[in-house]
Coordinates of C-alpha atoms in Angstrom, one line a residue:
Chain A
M138 CA 133.3 -28.1 8.9
T139 CA 136.2 -28.7 6.6
S140 CA 139.0 -26.9 7.2
E141 CA 138.9 -25.1 3.9
N142 CA 135.9 -22.9 5.4
H143 CA 137.8 -21.4 8.6
I144 CA 139.5 -18.2 8.0
I145 CA 141.6 -18.7 11.0
E146 CA 142.8 -21.9 12.4
T147 CA 144.5 -22.1 15.8
K148 CA 146.4 -25.4 17.2
D149 CA 147.5 -26.0 20.4
V150 CA 148.4 -22.1 21.1
H151 CA 150.5 -22.1 24.0
L152 CA 151.8 -18.2 25.1
Y153 CA 154.9 -17.6 27.5
Y154 CA 155.4 -14.2 29.1
G155 CA 159.0 -14.7 30.1
K156 CA 158.3 -18.2 32.1
K157 CA 154.7 -17.4 32.9
E158 CA 152.3 -19.5 30.8
A159 CA 149.4 -17.1 29.9
L160 CA 147.9 -19.6 27.3
K161 CA 148.1 -23.2 28.2
G162 CA 147.0 -25.1 24.6
V163 CA 144.3 -23.1 23.0
S164 CA 142.9 -24.8 19.6
L165 CA 139.8 -22.7 17.9
D166 CA 138.8 -22.2 14.7
F167 CA 136.7 -19.2 13.1
L168 CA 134.4 -19.2 10.4
P169 CA 134.0 -16.1 7.7
N170 CA 131.5 -13.7 8.3
E171 CA 130.9 -14.6 11.9
I172 CA 131.1 -12.6 15.2
T173 CA 132.5 -14.8 18.0
A174 CA 132.8 -13.4 21.2
L175 CA 135.7 -14.3 23.9
I176 CA 134.5 -14.1 27.4
G177 CA 135.9 -15.1 30.6
P178 CA 137.1 -13.3 33.9
S179 CA 140.1 -11.0 33.7
G180 CA 143.6 -12.2 33.1
C181 CA 142.1 -15.3 31.6
G182 CA 144.0 -14.9 28.4
K183 CA 141.3 -13.9 26.4
S184 CA 143.1 -10.6 25.3
T185 CA 146.6 -12.1 24.9
Y186 CA 145.0 -15.1 22.7
L187 CA 143.4 -12.3 20.6
R188 CA 146.7 -10.4 20.2
T189 CA 148.6 -13.7 18.9
L190 CA 146.1 -13.4 15.9
N191 CA 147.6 -10.3 14.3
R192 CA 150.8 -11.0 16.3
M193 CA 150.5 -8.0 18.6
N194 CA 152.2 -9.9 21.2
D195 CA 155.4 -9.6 19.4
L196 CA 155.6 -5.9 20.6
I197 CA 156.2 -7.3 24.0
P198 CA 159.6 -8.3 24.8
D199 CA 160.1 -11.7 26.3
V200 CA 156.9 -13.5 24.5
T201 CA 157.3 -16.8 23.2
V202 CA 154.2 -18.4 21.4
T203 CA 154.2 -22.0 20.0
G204 CA 151.6 -24.1 18.6
N205 CA 150.3 -23.3 15.2
V206 CA 148.2 -20.5 13.8
T207 CA 147.2 -20.1 10.4
F208 CA 145.3 -17.3 8.5
E209 CA 143.5 -18.3 5.2
N210 CA 145.6 -21.4 5.5
K211 CA 149.1 -19.5 5.7
D212 CA 151.1 -20.0 9.2
I213 CA 151.2 -16.6 10.4
Y214 CA 154.2 -17.4 12.7
S215 CA 156.3 -18.7 10.0
P216 CA 159.5 -16.7 9.7
K217 CA 158.4 -15.6 5.7
M218 CA 155.2 -14.2 7.1
D219 CA 155.5 -10.4 6.5
T220 CA 153.5 -8.8 9.8
V221 CA 152.7 -5.5 7.8
E222 CA 150.6 -7.4 5.4
L223 CA 149.1 -9.4 8.1
R224 CA 148.2 -6.7 10.1
K225 CA 146.5 -4.9 7.4
K226 CA 144.4 -8.4 6.7
I227 CA 143.7 -8.2 10.3
G228 CA 142.5 -5.1 11.8
M229 CA 142.3 -4.3 15.4
V230 CA 140.1 -2.2 17.6
F231 CA 141.6 -1.6 21.0
Q232 CA 139.8 -1.2 24.7
Q233 CA 140.7 2.5 24.9
P234 CA 139.9 4.5 21.8
N235 CA 143.3 5.6 20.7
P236 CA 143.0 8.0 18.0
F237 CA 146.1 9.7 16.5
P238 CA 146.3 13.4 17.9
F239 CA 145.3 14.2 14.1
S240 CA 142.3 15.6 12.5
I241 CA 139.4 12.8 11.9
F242 CA 140.2 12.8 8.3
E243 CA 143.7 12.2 8.7
N244 CA 143.1 9.4 11.3
V245 CA 140.8 7.7 8.8
A246 CA 143.3 8.2 5.9
Y247 CA 146.5 6.9 7.8
G248 CA 146.2 3.7 6.9
L249 CA 145.7 4.4 3.1
R250 CA 148.7 6.9 3.2
I251 CA 151.2 4.2 4.7
A252 CA 150.2 2.0 2.1
G253 CA 151.3 4.6 -0.4
M254 CA 148.0 5.7 -1.7
K255 CA 148.3 9.1 -3.1
D256 CA 145.1 9.8 -5.3
K257 CA 143.6 12.5 -3.0
A258 CA 140.1 11.9 -4.5
K259 CA 140.2 8.3 -4.1
I260 CA 141.4 9.0 -0.3
A261 CA 138.8 11.0 0.2
E262 CA 136.2 8.7 -1.2
I263 CA 137.3 5.7 0.8
V264 CA 137.4 8.2 4.4
E265 CA 133.8 9.0 3.5
A266 CA 132.8 5.5 2.9
S267 CA 134.7 4.2 6.0
L268 CA 133.2 6.8 8.4
K269 CA 129.4 5.8 7.0
K270 CA 130.0 2.5 7.7
A271 CA 131.4 3.2 11.2
A272 CA 128.1 5.1 11.4
V273 CA 130.0 8.1 12.4
W274 CA 129.7 10.0 9.5
E275 CA 126.8 12.4 10.6
D276 CA 128.7 13.4 13.6
V277 CA 132.0 14.3 11.8
K278 CA 131.0 15.2 8.5
D279 CA 131.2 19.0 9.1
K280 CA 134.4 18.9 11.0
L281 CA 136.8 16.2 9.2
S282 CA 139.7 18.8 9.8
K283 CA 139.4 19.1 13.6
S284 CA 141.3 17.0 15.9
A285 CA 139.9 13.6 16.7
L286 CA 140.8 14.0 20.4
A287 CA 138.0 16.3 20.3
L288 CA 135.1 14.0 19.8
S289 CA 133.5 12.0 22.8
G290 CA 134.7 8.6 23.5
G291 CA 131.8 6.7 21.5
Q292 CA 132.6 9.1 18.6
Q293 CA 136.2 8.5 19.1
Q294 CA 135.9 4.6 19.2
R295 CA 134.0 4.7 15.9
V296 CA 136.2 6.9 14.1
C297 CA 138.9 4.1 15.2
I298 CA 136.8 1.7 13.5
A299 CA 136.6 3.5 10.4
R300 CA 140.2 3.8 10.3
V301 CA 140.5 0.1 10.4
L302 CA 137.9 -0.3 7.9
A303 CA 139.6 2.2 5.5
V304 CA 142.5 -0.5 5.1
E305 CA 139.8 -3.1 4.1
P306 CA 141.0 -6.0 6.3
A307 CA 139.2 -9.5 6.3
I308 CA 139.2 -9.9 10.1
I309 CA 138.6 -7.3 12.8
L310 CA 139.6 -8.2 16.0
L311 CA 137.9 -6.1 18.7
D312 CA 139.7 -5.8 22.3
E313 CA 136.5 -4.9 24.7
P314 CA 135.6 -2.2 22.3
T315 CA 132.6 -0.7 24.4
S316 CA 134.0 -1.1 28.1
A317 CA 134.9 2.5 28.1
L318 CA 132.0 3.6 26.5
D319 CA 128.4 4.3 28.0
P320 CA 125.5 2.2 27.4
V321 CA 124.0 4.4 24.4
S322 CA 127.3 4.5 22.5
S323 CA 127.8 1.1 23.0
G324 CA 124.5 0.3 21.5
K325 CA 125.4 2.3 18.5
I326 CA 128.8 0.3 18.0
E327 CA 126.9 -3.2 18.7
R328 CA 124.1 -2.1 15.8
M329 CA 127.0 -0.8 13.8
L330 CA 129.1 -4.3 14.3
L331 CA 126.0 -6.4 13.4
E332 CA 125.9 -4.6 10.2
L333 CA 129.5 -5.0 9.3
K334 CA 129.3 -9.0 9.7
E335 CA 128.2 -9.1 6.1
E336 CA 131.6 -8.1 4.8
Y337 CA 133.8 -9.0 7.9
T338 CA 134.8 -11.4 10.3
M339 CA 134.8 -10.5 13.6
I340 CA 136.4 -11.7 16.8
I341 CA 135.5 -9.5 20.0
V342 CA 136.6 -9.9 23.5
T343 CA 134.0 -8.6 26.1
H344 CA 133.2 -8.7 29.7
N345 CA 129.9 -7.8 28.9
M346 CA 127.6 -11.1 28.8
Q347 CA 124.6 -9.5 27.4
Q348 CA 126.8 -8.0 24.8
A349 CA 128.0 -11.3 23.7
S350 CA 124.8 -12.9 23.6
R351 CA 123.3 -9.8 21.9
I352 CA 125.7 -9.8 18.8
S353 CA 127.9 -12.8 18.3
D354 CA 127.3 -16.1 16.5
K355 CA 129.9 -18.3 18.3
T356 CA 131.0 -17.9 21.9
A357 CA 134.5 -19.2 23.4
F358 CA 134.8 -19.3 27.2
F359 CA 138.2 -18.7 28.7
L360 CA 139.5 -19.5 31.7
D361 CA 143.1 -19.3 33.5
G362 CA 144.6 -20.0 30.0
H363 CA 142.4 -22.6 29.1
L364 CA 139.9 -22.6 26.5
I365 CA 136.7 -24.3 28.5
E366 CA 133.8 -24.5 26.1
H367 CA 133.3 -23.2 22.6
G368 CA 130.1 -23.4 20.8
E369 CA 127.0 -21.6 19.3
T370 CA 126.1 -18.6 21.5
R371 CA 122.7 -19.6 22.4
Q372 CA 123.9 -23.0 23.2
I373 CA 126.6 -21.7 25.6
F374 CA 124.4 -19.3 27.3
T375 CA 121.1 -21.6 27.5
N376 CA 122.8 -25.1 27.7
P377 CA 126.6 -24.7 28.7
H378 CA 128.2 -28.3 28.7
K379 CA 130.8 -27.7 31.4
K380 CA 130.0 -26.3 34.9
E381 CA 132.9 -23.4 34.9
T382 CA 130.8 -22.2 31.7
E383 CA 127.7 -22.2 33.7
D384 CA 129.1 -20.9 36.8
Y385 CA 130.6 -18.0 35.0
I386 CA 127.5 -16.9 32.8
S387 CA 125.4 -17.0 35.6
G388 CA 127.7 -14.9 37.8
R389 CA 128.5 -17.7 40.5
F390 CA 131.7 -17.3 39.6
G391 CA 134.8 -16.1 41.8
Chain B
M146 CA 127.1 16.5 74.3
E147 CA 128.5 19.9 75.3
D148 CA 132.1 18.8 75.6
S149 CA 132.1 17.5 71.9
Q150 CA 130.5 20.9 70.4
K151 CA 133.0 22.7 72.5
K152 CA 135.8 20.5 71.0
L153 CA 134.4 20.8 67.2
A154 CA 134.1 24.9 68.2
E155 CA 137.8 25.1 69.0
H156 CA 141.1 25.0 66.8
S157 CA 142.3 21.7 66.9
G158 CA 146.1 20.6 66.9
K159 CA 146.1 19.5 63.6
S160 CA 144.7 22.5 61.8
R161 CA 147.1 24.4 63.9
L162 CA 149.7 22.5 62.0
E163 CA 148.2 22.9 58.8
K164 CA 148.3 26.6 59.1
I165 CA 151.9 26.6 60.2
G166 CA 152.8 24.6 57.3
K167 CA 150.9 26.8 55.1
T168 CA 152.7 29.7 56.5
I169 CA 156.1 28.0 56.3
S170 CA 155.5 27.4 52.5
F171 CA 154.3 30.9 51.8
L172 CA 157.0 32.4 53.5
C173 CA 159.4 30.4 51.1
I174 CA 157.5 31.2 48.0
A175 CA 157.7 34.9 48.9
F176 CA 161.6 34.6 49.7
I177 CA 161.9 33.4 46.0
V178 CA 159.6 35.6 44.6
F179 CA 161.3 38.4 46.4
V180 CA 164.9 37.5 45.3
V181 CA 163.8 37.2 41.5
L182 CA 162.1 40.5 41.4
S183 CA 165.2 42.2 42.9
I184 CA 167.3 40.8 40.5
L185 CA 165.1 41.9 37.6
Y186 CA 164.6 45.2 39.1
F187 CA 168.4 45.4 39.9
V188 CA 169.3 44.5 36.0
A189 CA 166.6 46.6 34.6
S190 CA 167.6 49.6 36.5
K191 CA 171.1 49.4 35.5
G192 CA 170.9 48.2 32.1
I193 CA 168.3 51.3 31.5
A194 CA 170.4 53.8 33.0
T195 CA 172.8 53.6 29.7
F196 CA 169.7 54.9 28.0
T197 CA 168.2 57.2 30.6
K198 CA 171.4 58.7 32.3
D199 CA 174.2 58.3 29.6
G200 CA 172.1 59.4 26.8
V201 CA 172.8 56.5 24.6
S202 CA 170.0 56.0 22.3
L203 CA 168.7 52.5 22.0
I204 CA 168.5 52.1 18.2
D205 CA 172.3 53.1 18.3
F206 CA 172.8 50.3 21.3
L207 CA 171.1 47.8 19.3
T208 CA 172.2 48.5 15.6
G209 CA 175.7 50.1 16.1
K210 CA 178.5 48.1 15.0
I211 CA 181.4 49.6 16.8
W212 CA 181.9 48.8 20.4
N213 CA 184.2 50.8 22.1
P214 CA 182.4 52.1 25.1
G215 CA 185.5 54.1 26.4
S216 CA 185.8 56.4 23.4
I217 CA 183.7 58.9 21.5
G218 CA 182.5 58.5 18.0
E219 CA 182.3 61.1 15.2
N220 CA 178.9 62.0 16.7
G221 CA 180.3 63.0 19.8
K222 CA 178.6 60.0 21.7
P223 CA 180.4 56.5 22.9
L224 CA 180.9 53.8 20.8
T225 CA 178.2 51.4 22.3
G226 CA 177.0 49.4 19.2
A227 CA 176.4 46.2 20.7
L228 CA 175.3 44.5 17.2
P229 CA 178.3 42.4 16.9
M230 CA 177.9 40.9 20.4
I231 CA 174.0 40.0 19.5
A232 CA 174.8 38.7 16.1
G233 CA 177.4 36.6 17.5
S234 CA 175.2 35.0 20.1
F235 CA 172.7 34.6 17.7
I236 CA 174.6 32.9 14.9
V237 CA 176.4 30.4 17.6
T238 CA 173.3 29.7 19.2
L239 CA 171.4 28.7 15.8
L240 CA 174.6 27.1 14.5
A241 CA 175.2 24.8 17.5
A242 CA 171.0 24.1 17.5
A243 CA 170.8 23.3 14.1
V244 CA 173.4 20.9 14.3
A245 CA 172.5 19.3 17.5
T246 CA 169.1 18.7 16.6
P247 CA 169.1 16.0 14.2
F248 CA 171.8 14.1 16.1
A249 CA 169.8 14.5 19.5
I250 CA 166.6 13.4 17.8
G251 CA 168.3 10.4 16.0
A252 CA 169.9 9.3 19.4
A253 CA 166.6 9.8 21.5
I254 CA 164.5 7.6 18.8
F255 CA 167.4 4.8 18.9
M256 CA 167.0 5.0 22.7
T257 CA 163.7 5.0 22.9
E258 CA 162.3 3.0 19.9
I259 CA 164.9 1.0 18.0
S260 CA 166.9 -0.2 21.1
P261 CA 165.3 0.8 24.7
T262 CA 167.6 -1.8 26.4
V263 CA 170.9 -0.4 25.1
G264 CA 169.7 3.1 25.3
K265 CA 168.8 2.4 29.0
K266 CA 171.5 0.7 30.2
I267 CA 174.4 2.5 28.5
L268 CA 173.3 5.6 26.8
Q269 CA 171.3 6.9 29.0
P270 CA 173.8 7.2 32.1
V271 CA 176.4 8.4 29.7
I272 CA 174.0 11.2 28.6
E273 CA 173.4 12.2 32.4
L274 CA 177.2 12.0 32.7
L275 CA 177.6 14.5 30.0
V276 CA 174.9 16.7 31.3
G277 CA 176.7 17.3 34.7
I278 CA 180.2 17.9 33.2
P279 CA 181.1 21.7 34.0
S280 CA 181.4 23.9 31.3
V281 CA 184.6 25.0 31.9
V282 CA 185.9 21.4 30.9
Y283 CA 183.9 21.8 27.9
G284 CA 185.5 25.2 27.0
F285 CA 189.0 23.5 28.1
I286 CA 188.7 20.8 25.5
G287 CA 187.6 23.1 23.2
L288 CA 190.5 25.3 23.6
S289 CA 193.1 22.4 23.4
V290 CA 191.6 20.1 20.8
V291 CA 188.8 22.1 18.3
V292 CA 190.8 25.7 18.3
P293 CA 194.0 23.9 17.1
F294 CA 192.1 21.9 14.6
M295 CA 190.6 24.8 13.3
R296 CA 193.7 26.5 12.9
N297 CA 195.3 23.6 11.2
T298 CA 192.3 23.2 8.9
F299 CA 191.4 26.8 8.0
G300 CA 194.4 28.8 9.1
G301 CA 194.2 31.7 11.3
S302 CA 194.2 31.8 15.0
G303 CA 191.8 29.1 15.4
F304 CA 189.5 31.1 17.5
G305 CA 186.0 31.9 16.2
I306 CA 182.3 31.3 15.7
I307 CA 182.7 28.0 14.3
S308 CA 184.7 26.8 17.1
A309 CA 182.5 28.4 19.8
A310 CA 179.3 26.6 17.7
I311 CA 181.0 23.1 18.0
V312 CA 181.8 23.6 21.6
L313 CA 178.2 24.8 22.4
F314 CA 177.1 21.8 19.8
V315 CA 178.8 18.9 22.3
M316 CA 177.5 21.0 25.1
I317 CA 173.9 21.1 24.6
L318 CA 173.7 17.8 22.7
P319 CA 173.2 15.8 25.9
T320 CA 170.8 18.2 27.2
V321 CA 168.7 18.3 24.1
T322 CA 169.0 14.3 23.8
S323 CA 167.6 13.5 27.1
M324 CA 164.6 16.0 27.2
S325 CA 164.0 14.4 23.6
V326 CA 164.0 11.0 25.4
D327 CA 161.4 12.1 27.7
T328 CA 159.4 13.4 25.3
L329 CA 159.5 10.4 23.0
K330 CA 158.7 8.2 26.1
S331 CA 155.8 10.1 26.8
V332 CA 154.0 9.3 23.5
P333 CA 151.5 7.0 24.5
R334 CA 152.0 3.3 23.7
Y335 CA 148.6 2.8 22.2
Y336 CA 149.7 5.1 19.7
R337 CA 152.3 3.2 18.3
E338 CA 150.4 0.0 18.8
A339 CA 147.3 1.5 16.5
S340 CA 149.7 2.4 14.1
L341 CA 151.5 -1.1 13.9
A342 CA 148.0 -2.7 14.2
L343 CA 147.1 -0.8 10.9
G344 CA 150.0 -2.6 8.8
A345 CA 152.5 0.5 9.4
T346 CA 156.0 -0.5 9.7
R347 CA 158.1 0.6 12.5
W348 CA 159.8 3.5 10.6
Q349 CA 156.2 4.7 9.4
T350 CA 155.1 4.5 12.9
I351 CA 157.9 6.4 14.1
Y352 CA 158.1 8.9 11.4
K353 CA 154.5 9.3 10.9
V354 CA 153.0 8.8 14.6
V355 CA 155.7 9.4 17.2
L356 CA 157.4 12.2 15.9
R357 CA 154.5 14.0 14.8
S358 CA 152.7 13.5 17.9
A359 CA 155.9 14.5 20.0
T360 CA 156.7 17.9 18.1
P361 CA 155.8 20.4 20.4
G362 CA 158.2 18.3 23.0
L363 CA 161.0 18.1 20.6
L364 CA 160.5 22.0 19.6
T365 CA 160.6 22.5 23.5
A366 CA 163.7 20.4 23.9
V367 CA 165.4 22.5 21.0
V368 CA 164.2 25.9 22.5
F369 CA 166.0 24.8 25.9
G370 CA 169.1 23.8 24.5
M371 CA 169.1 27.2 22.4
A372 CA 168.5 28.8 25.6
R373 CA 171.6 26.9 27.1
A374 CA 173.7 27.7 24.4
F375 CA 172.7 31.6 24.5
G376 CA 173.3 32.0 28.1
E377 CA 176.6 29.9 28.2
A378 CA 179.4 32.0 29.0
L379 CA 182.7 30.5 30.1
A380 CA 183.1 27.6 27.1
V381 CA 182.4 30.1 24.7
Q382 CA 184.7 32.9 25.9
M383 CA 187.4 30.4 25.9
V384 CA 187.3 29.6 22.4
I385 CA 185.6 32.4 20.4
G386 CA 188.3 35.0 20.6
N387 CA 186.4 37.9 22.0
A388 CA 186.9 40.6 19.5
A389 CA 183.9 42.8 19.3
L390 CA 183.9 42.9 15.8
M391 CA 181.0 42.4 13.4
P392 CA 181.2 38.8 12.3
T393 CA 182.1 38.3 8.7
N394 CA 183.1 34.7 8.7
L395 CA 182.9 31.7 10.8
I396 CA 186.8 31.5 11.3
T397 CA 188.1 34.9 12.7
P398 CA 187.5 35.8 16.2
A399 CA 184.3 37.2 17.3
S400 CA 182.3 37.5 20.5
T401 CA 179.0 37.0 22.2
L402 CA 177.0 39.0 24.8
T403 CA 178.1 36.7 27.3
S404 CA 181.9 36.6 26.5
I405 CA 182.0 40.3 26.5
L406 CA 180.3 40.8 29.7
T407 CA 182.8 37.8 31.7
M408 CA 186.0 39.5 29.8
N409 CA 184.9 43.2 31.0
M410 CA 182.8 43.3 34.0
G411 CA 185.9 43.3 36.2
N412 CA 187.5 46.1 34.6
T413 CA 185.0 49.0 34.9
V414 CA 183.9 51.3 37.7
M415 CA 180.4 50.8 39.2
G416 CA 178.3 53.8 37.7
T417 CA 180.2 54.9 34.7
L418 CA 178.9 54.4 31.1
E419 CA 181.5 51.5 30.6
N420 CA 179.8 49.7 33.4
N421 CA 176.6 50.5 32.6
V422 CA 176.3 49.2 29.2
L423 CA 177.6 46.0 30.5
W424 CA 174.4 45.8 32.3
S425 CA 172.3 46.5 29.4
L426 CA 174.1 43.4 27.8
A427 CA 173.1 41.7 30.8
L428 CA 169.5 43.0 30.2
I429 CA 169.3 41.7 26.7
L430 CA 170.6 38.4 28.1
L431 CA 167.8 38.6 30.5
V432 CA 165.1 39.5 27.9
M433 CA 166.2 36.8 25.8
A434 CA 165.9 34.3 28.7
L435 CA 162.4 35.3 29.3
F436 CA 161.7 35.2 25.3
F437 CA 163.0 31.3 25.5
N438 CA 160.7 30.9 28.4
I439 CA 157.8 32.2 27.2
L440 CA 158.3 30.2 23.8
T441 CA 158.6 26.9 25.5
R442 CA 155.6 27.7 27.1
W443 CA 153.8 28.6 24.3
I444 CA 154.8 25.5 22.3
G445 CA 153.5 23.4 25.0
K446 CA 150.2 25.4 25.3
K447 CA 150.0 25.0 21.4
G448 CA 150.7 21.3 21.9
A449 CA 148.2 20.6 24.4
M450 CA 145.5 22.2 22.4
N451 CA 145.6 19.3 19.5

């Protein structure tokens, strides 16, 4: 595991909301084309950690980040970093499906338009391809001009994923993408994520142990701002090295 | 057992209290509805009397260009053309809204998106203060500052539509701004996050997501400002010159529905044509208020559907 292979490396990341320390020195690396699940109880810092990777925490006032986060060997917290470019490379799917109050087509085309793409045929082509990849094309192909808000929660979330795919990121961060959805919709999204693994690196925060064990290659367990354990998903779930991990995944926790 | 059955069957103290509360609140709302309906009926019956009792035709009233209700025109009918005032009201309102809208939205963007702390600590209180200033003060400032400025710049008396529009612009600016701020604040944070996470710049996010999804609310704010401008009487009356003439340019005296109303209502006798025709003007104002009200509701409904 040489460092050239890692697409994202984080070293001793601390994050403070004002004076409160939310991340207490997290070091974790990610390999390309793998799905890593971040698990842990609420408030353990896993979502916060996820948001340091595309600098979404910048939006919150009074946040300080120390430590080292590199994406493709570039320090993303360096003053020279262009966050706009960074976020095109590292897409994000949120917990609540959050389509814009536009048509389905415009939602997916949004990232292309803000990037300055004008060619209508090309935009339509990418929108279709993205919706297909996100396994929602069949549901929406006849109503692309309808408002995305009229779709069901699961469809909305898949449109949101298509919206991210259209920008062609290298990495997709998913912050509990199925926690607001019913099991059938969740299943569809899980299958889709497994298919997307060929092309993308994914990091997914989840509260659902089964989900983590079904779809992820690696699992990282967070507790109280610390990274407790990180390794192959199979090993974490069958043979955890740390007692806290075992307690948490077997439900004996808090 | 029988005891508890009996207890359940009879009215408890609490259910009686519920009933009393319901009755009181119903009486209150019934009173308000009664007052509103009475006013509507009063204004309408008086306003319509011009046409039914005094035989003025509605067309002449709405399109006539000469306003002099005391005199008889060549066709033997009283000169009750309200078009100069109607036009004056609309021009003043539209001008004020057209100038106020960009300023208000710009200020609202600054206060919500660019610098929320300065917005909250300094601008918000300032705007609330401006909303609370009585209109006579705005009129007085207009009279002592705007009118002389116009006189020195364009010549003439300085009274006119442009002076009224400027005073109204300043008057409605805080209202439109604070409503726009509320609208922008109510745009969910996750729209902004989604946009930024897709690699949009802050400006792209404001322009393409925040303003776009806030459009119905912003339109409502502007319409609300227009309603206020349309109905404002005192401040306008002080600076517009109150000549019931068809406005031909922006710097000569003109008049609005409200300014003619406030000027003349004390000088007419109840029941005469001169008096009734003023009520007709009031009826137009009422209908316009209703129109603005329906318009904001319609915008709100349309916005909710997307």
